[in-house]
mmCIF file of C-alpha atoms in Angstrom:
data_model
loop_
_atom_site.group_PDB
_atom_site.id
_atom_site.type_symbol
_atom_site.label_atom_id
_atom_site.label_comp_id
_atom_site.label_asym_id
_atom_site.label_seq_id
_atom_site.Cartn_x
_atom_site.Cartn_y
_atom_site.Cartn_z
ATOM 1 C CA MET Z 1 0.000 0.000 0.000
ATOM 2 C CA LEU Z 2 2.785 2.414 0.898
ATOM 3 C CA THR Z 3 4.486 1.759 -2.432
ATOM 4 C CA ARG Z 4 1.285 2.726 -4.245
ATOM 5 C CA ILE Z 5 0.993 5.921 -2.212
ATOM 6 C CA GLU Z 6 4.613 6.779 -3.035
ATOM 7 C CA LYS Z 7 3.926 6.196 -6.730
ATOM 8 C CA LEU Z 8 0.790 8.356 -6.548
ATOM 9 C CA PHE Z 9 2.713 11.137 -4.791
ATOM 10 C CA LEU Z 10 5.498 10.897 -7.372
ATOM 11 C CA ASP Z 11 2.936 11.200 -10.168
ATOM 12 C CA LEU Z 12 1.253 14.146 -8.441
ATOM 13 C CA ALA Z 13 4.635 15.854 -8.072
ATOM 14 C CA ALA Z 14 5.313 15.379 -11.779
ATOM 15 C CA ILE Z 15 1.896 16.854 -12.576
ATOM 16 C CA ALA Z 16 2.718 19.776 -10.283
ATOM 17 C CA VAL Z 17 5.974 20.405 -12.168
ATOM 18 C CA VAL Z 18 4.160 20.332 -15.501
ATOM 19 C CA GLY Z 19 1.503 22.619 -14.028
ATOM 20 C CA LEU Z 20 4.186 24.991 -12.799
ATOM 21 C CA GLY Z 21 5.750 25.179 -16.234
ATOM 22 C CA ALA Z 22 2.416 25.707 -17.956
ATOM 23 C CA LEU Z 23 1.231 28.294 -15.437
ATOM 24 C CA ILE Z 24 4.420 30.331 -15.637
ATOM 25 C CA THR Z 25 4.606 30.088 -19.434
ATOM 26 C CA ILE Z 26 0.986 31.105 -19.936
ATOM 27 C CA SER Z 27 1.296 33.914 -17.411
ATOM 28 C CA VAL Z 28 4.414 35.330 -19.088
ATOM 29 C CA CYS Z 29 2.882 35.055 -22.553
ATOM 30 C CA LEU Z 30 -0.284 36.786 -21.381
ATOM 31 C CA ARG Z 31 1.750 39.609 -19.857
ATOM 32 C CA VAL Z 32 3.870 40.063 -22.987
ATOM 33 C CA PHE Z 33 1.231 39.681 -25.677
ATOM 34 C CA ALA Z 34 -2.066 40.644 -24.030
ATOM 35 C CA ASN Z 35 -0.966 42.946 -21.202
ATOM 36 C CA SER Z 36 -2.898 40.661 -18.884
ATOM 37 C CA GLY Z 37 -2.172 37.773 -16.574
ATOM 38 C CA ILE Z 38 -3.548 34.899 -14.555
ATOM 39 C CA PRO Z 39 -4.916 36.016 -11.190
ATOM 40 C CA ASP Z 40 -3.006 34.823 -8.110
ATOM 41 C CA THR Z 41 -0.212 33.270 -10.164
ATOM 42 C CA VAL Z 42 2.316 33.764 -7.378
ATOM 43 C CA VAL Z 43 0.117 31.932 -4.860
ATOM 44 C CA MET Z 44 -0.530 29.043 -7.239
ATOM 45 C CA VAL Z 45 3.180 28.737 -8.095
ATOM 46 C CA ARG Z 46 4.091 28.738 -4.390
ATOM 47 C CA GLU Z 47 1.582 25.996 -3.602
ATOM 48 C CA LEU Z 48 2.565 23.881 -6.623
ATOM 49 C CA MET Z 49 6.221 24.139 -5.589
ATOM 50 C CA VAL Z 50 5.342 22.610 -2.219
ATOM 51 C CA ALA Z 51 3.766 19.650 -4.014
ATOM 52 C CA ALA Z 52 6.685 19.307 -6.418
ATOM 53 C CA ILE Z 53 9.252 19.278 -3.618
ATOM 54 C CA VAL Z 54 7.597 17.456 -0.716
ATOM 55 C CA LEU Z 55 5.468 14.759 -2.345
ATOM 56 C CA PRO Z 56 8.373 12.750 -3.847
ATOM 57 C CA LEU Z 57 10.348 12.574 -0.575
ATOM 58 C CA ALA Z 58 9.167 9.068 0.351
ATOM 59 C CA ALA Z 59 10.140 7.807 -3.104
ATOM 60 C CA VAL Z 60 13.577 9.364 -2.586
ATOM 61 C CA VAL Z 61 13.965 7.438 0.674
ATOM 62 C CA THR Z 62 12.815 4.209 -1.003
ATOM 63 C CA ALA Z 63 15.331 4.661 -3.818
ATOM 64 C CA ARG Z 64 18.034 5.591 -1.286
ATOM 65 C CA ALA Z 65 18.625 8.667 -3.402
ATOM 66 C CA ASN Z 66 19.390 10.905 -0.439
ATOM 67 C CA ILE Z 67 22.365 13.205 -0.712
ATOM 68 C CA VAL Z 68 25.298 11.613 1.107
ATOM 69 C CA VAL Z 69 28.863 12.659 1.763
ATOM 70 C CA GLU Z 70 31.207 9.688 1.988
ATOM 71 C CA VAL Z 71 34.596 11.359 2.129
ATOM 72 C CA LEU Z 72 35.452 9.847 5.492
ATOM 73 C CA THR Z 73 33.004 6.992 5.914
ATOM 74 C CA GLN Z 74 34.082 5.134 2.776
ATOM 75 C CA HIS Z 75 37.285 4.243 4.653
ATOM 76 C CA PHE Z 76 35.404 2.676 7.576
ATOM 77 C CA PRO Z 77 34.707 -1.045 7.830
ATOM 78 C CA ARG Z 78 31.560 -2.153 6.032
ATOM 79 C CA ARG Z 79 29.693 -2.911 9.248
ATOM 80 C CA ALA Z 80 30.446 0.580 10.612
ATOM 81 C CA GLN Z 81 29.201 2.091 7.354
ATOM 82 C CA ASP Z 82 25.958 0.134 7.715
ATOM 83 C CA TRP Z 83 25.411 1.407 11.261
ATOM 84 C CA LEU Z 84 26.180 4.959 10.144
ATOM 85 C CA VAL Z 85 23.458 4.653 7.500
ATOM 86 C CA VAL Z 86 21.031 3.566 10.225
ATOM 87 C CA PHE Z 87 22.214 6.411 12.475
ATOM 88 C CA GLY Z 88 21.668 8.929 9.681
ATOM 89 C CA SER Z 89 18.187 7.564 9.057
ATOM 90 C CA ILE Z 90 17.323 7.823 12.750
ATOM 91 C CA VAL Z 91 18.543 11.425 12.766
ATOM 92 C CA GLY Z 92 16.299 11.969 9.738
ATOM 93 C CA LEU Z 93 13.325 10.560 11.650
ATOM 94 C CA PHE Z 94 13.919 13.013 14.484
ATOM 95 C CA ALA Z 95 14.472 15.881 12.028
ATOM 96 C CA LEU Z 96 11.133 15.206 10.335
ATOM 97 C CA LEU Z 97 9.149 15.212 13.593
ATOM 98 C CA PRO Z 98 9.089 19.012 14.053
ATOM 99 C CA LEU Z 99 8.178 19.412 10.382
ATOM 100 C CA MET Z 100 5.288 16.981 10.804
ATOM 101 C CA TRP Z 101 4.117 18.746 13.953
ATOM 102 C CA ALA Z 102 4.309 22.181 12.310
ATOM 103 C CA GLY Z 103 2.601 20.858 9.182
ATOM 104 C CA TRP Z 104 -0.229 19.366 11.220
ATOM 105 C CA HIS Z 105 -0.547 22.513 13.311
ATOM 106 C CA GLU Z 106 -0.769 24.681 10.169
ATOM 107 C CA LEU Z 107 -3.203 22.309 8.465
ATOM 108 C CA ALA Z 108 -5.515 22.090 11.472
ATOM 109 C CA GLY Z 109 -5.445 25.852 12.014
ATOM 110 C CA ASN Z 110 -6.130 26.684 8.375
ATOM 111 C CA TRP Z 111 -8.819 24.029 8.074
ATOM 112 C CA SER Z 112 -10.713 25.125 11.175
ATOM 113 C CA SER Z 113 -10.470 28.847 10.444
ATOM 114 C CA GLY Z 114 -11.182 28.505 6.737
ATOM 115 C CA SER Z 115 -8.347 30.915 5.986
ATOM 116 C CA PHE Z 116 -7.494 31.823 2.435
ATOM 117 C CA PHE Z 117 -4.940 33.768 0.460
ATOM 118 C CA PHE Z 118 -5.895 37.343 -0.220
ATOM 119 C CA GLY Z 119 -6.192 37.866 -3.939
ATOM 120 C CA GLN Z 120 -8.665 37.866 -6.750
ATOM 121 C CA LEU Z 121 -9.433 34.151 -6.440
ATOM 122 C CA SER Z 122 -9.349 33.888 -2.615
ATOM 123 C CA LEU Z 123 -7.710 30.462 -2.797
ATOM 124 C CA PRO Z 124 -7.921 28.382 0.405
ATOM 125 C CA LYS Z 125 -4.690 27.748 2.312
ATOM 126 C CA TRP Z 126 -5.438 24.219 3.515
ATOM 127 C CA PRO Z 127 -4.698 22.237 0.292
ATOM 128 C CA GLY Z 128 -1.020 23.224 0.257
ATOM 129 C CA ARG Z 129 -0.739 22.584 3.992
ATOM 130 C CA ALA Z 130 -2.375 19.165 3.531
ATOM 131 C CA LEU Z 131 0.051 18.226 0.750
ATOM 132 C CA PHE Z 132 2.997 19.303 2.897
ATOM 133 C CA PHE Z 133 1.826 17.317 5.913
ATOM 134 C CA LEU Z 134 0.976 14.194 3.904
ATOM 135 C CA GLY Z 135 4.273 14.295 2.019
ATOM 136 C CA ILE Z 136 6.314 14.611 5.213
ATOM 137 C CA ALA Z 137 4.219 11.995 7.054
ATOM 138 C CA VAL Z 138 4.555 9.388 4.294
ATOM 139 C CA CYS Z 139 8.286 10.115 4.101
ATOM 140 C CA TRP Z 140 8.557 9.597 7.876
ATOM 141 C CA VAL Z 141 6.705 6.284 7.691
ATOM 142 C CA ARG Z 142 8.915 5.068 4.827
ATOM 143 C CA LEU Z 143 12.065 6.159 6.681
ATOM 144 C CA ALA Z 144 10.908 4.350 9.849
ATOM 145 C CA ILE Z 145 10.266 1.152 7.854
ATOM 146 C CA THR Z 146 13.670 1.517 6.189
ATOM 147 C CA VAL Z 147 15.394 1.900 9.588
ATOM 148 C CA TRP Z 148 13.578 -1.150 10.917
ATOM 149 C CA ARG Z 149 14.531 -3.264 7.895
ATOM 150 C CA ASP Z 150 18.114 -2.004 7.833
ATOM 151 C CA ILE Z 151 18.591 -2.932 11.484
ATOM 152 C CA ALA Z 152 17.114 -6.378 10.794
ATOM 153 C CA THR Z 153 19.478 -6.800 7.807
ATOM 154 C CA ILE Z 154 22.526 -5.843 9.886
ATOM 155 C CA ARG Z 155 21.504 -8.092 12.784
ATOM 156 C CA ALA Z 156 21.073 -10.992 10.351
ATOM 157 C CA GLY Z 157 24.659 -10.462 9.198
ATOM 158 C CA GLY Z 158 23.839 -8.755 5.916
ATOM 159 C CA HIS Z 159 24.926 -5.419 4.566
ATOM 160 C CA ILE Z 160 22.961 -2.401 3.458
ATOM 161 C CA ASP Z 161 23.532 -1.768 -0.208
ATOM 162 C CA GLY Z 162 23.447 1.655 -1.793
ATOM 163 C CA GLY Z 163 20.621 0.687 -4.135
ATOM 164 C CA PRO Z 164 16.906 0.911 -3.555
ATOM 165 C CA ALA Z 165 15.679 -0.135 -0.133
ATOM 166 C CA HIS Z 166 14.476 -3.716 0.011
ATOM 167 C CA VAL Z 167 10.814 -2.904 -0.478
ATOM 168 C CA GLU Z 168 7.988 -5.291 -1.000
ATOM 169 C CA ASP Z 169 4.546 -3.908 -1.628
ATOM 170 C CA GLU Z 170 2.948 -3.742 1.789
ATOM 171 C CA ALA Z 171 -0.545 -4.297 0.345
#
């Protein structure tokens, strides 16, 4: 199930990127050729950027495509490298907790108050906050599963490879 959610979020992020490109292109063309524009373009671009950046995070964790610096650690024994990967993932779990809390706090506040962006379209604030929270939450769940499986792999005498995390569809 989690793999399907990650795929959905990855697809939604790609749609957001295409939407960003189309929105910006159309807006620029309208300004140049028709002396007009799309209302609340800046707000829509800001919200689409959140989707484009946050939604694919769980897929990044699954693919083990995180940015890593191995200048020093590549000289450590393989087992130490494996435990450092687990340590880094645990640090990531703790780093995502305040983001999840803030995302939930923002989502709940905007949902209950019905707040919106001031502009011609009066777009609601909650959809972007919901995408942020869901993207971070799914990333946290995937990272927690990855930590659990990595620890089990190390304890069984195996090694963590640099490729995609050993993921079976949880459905």
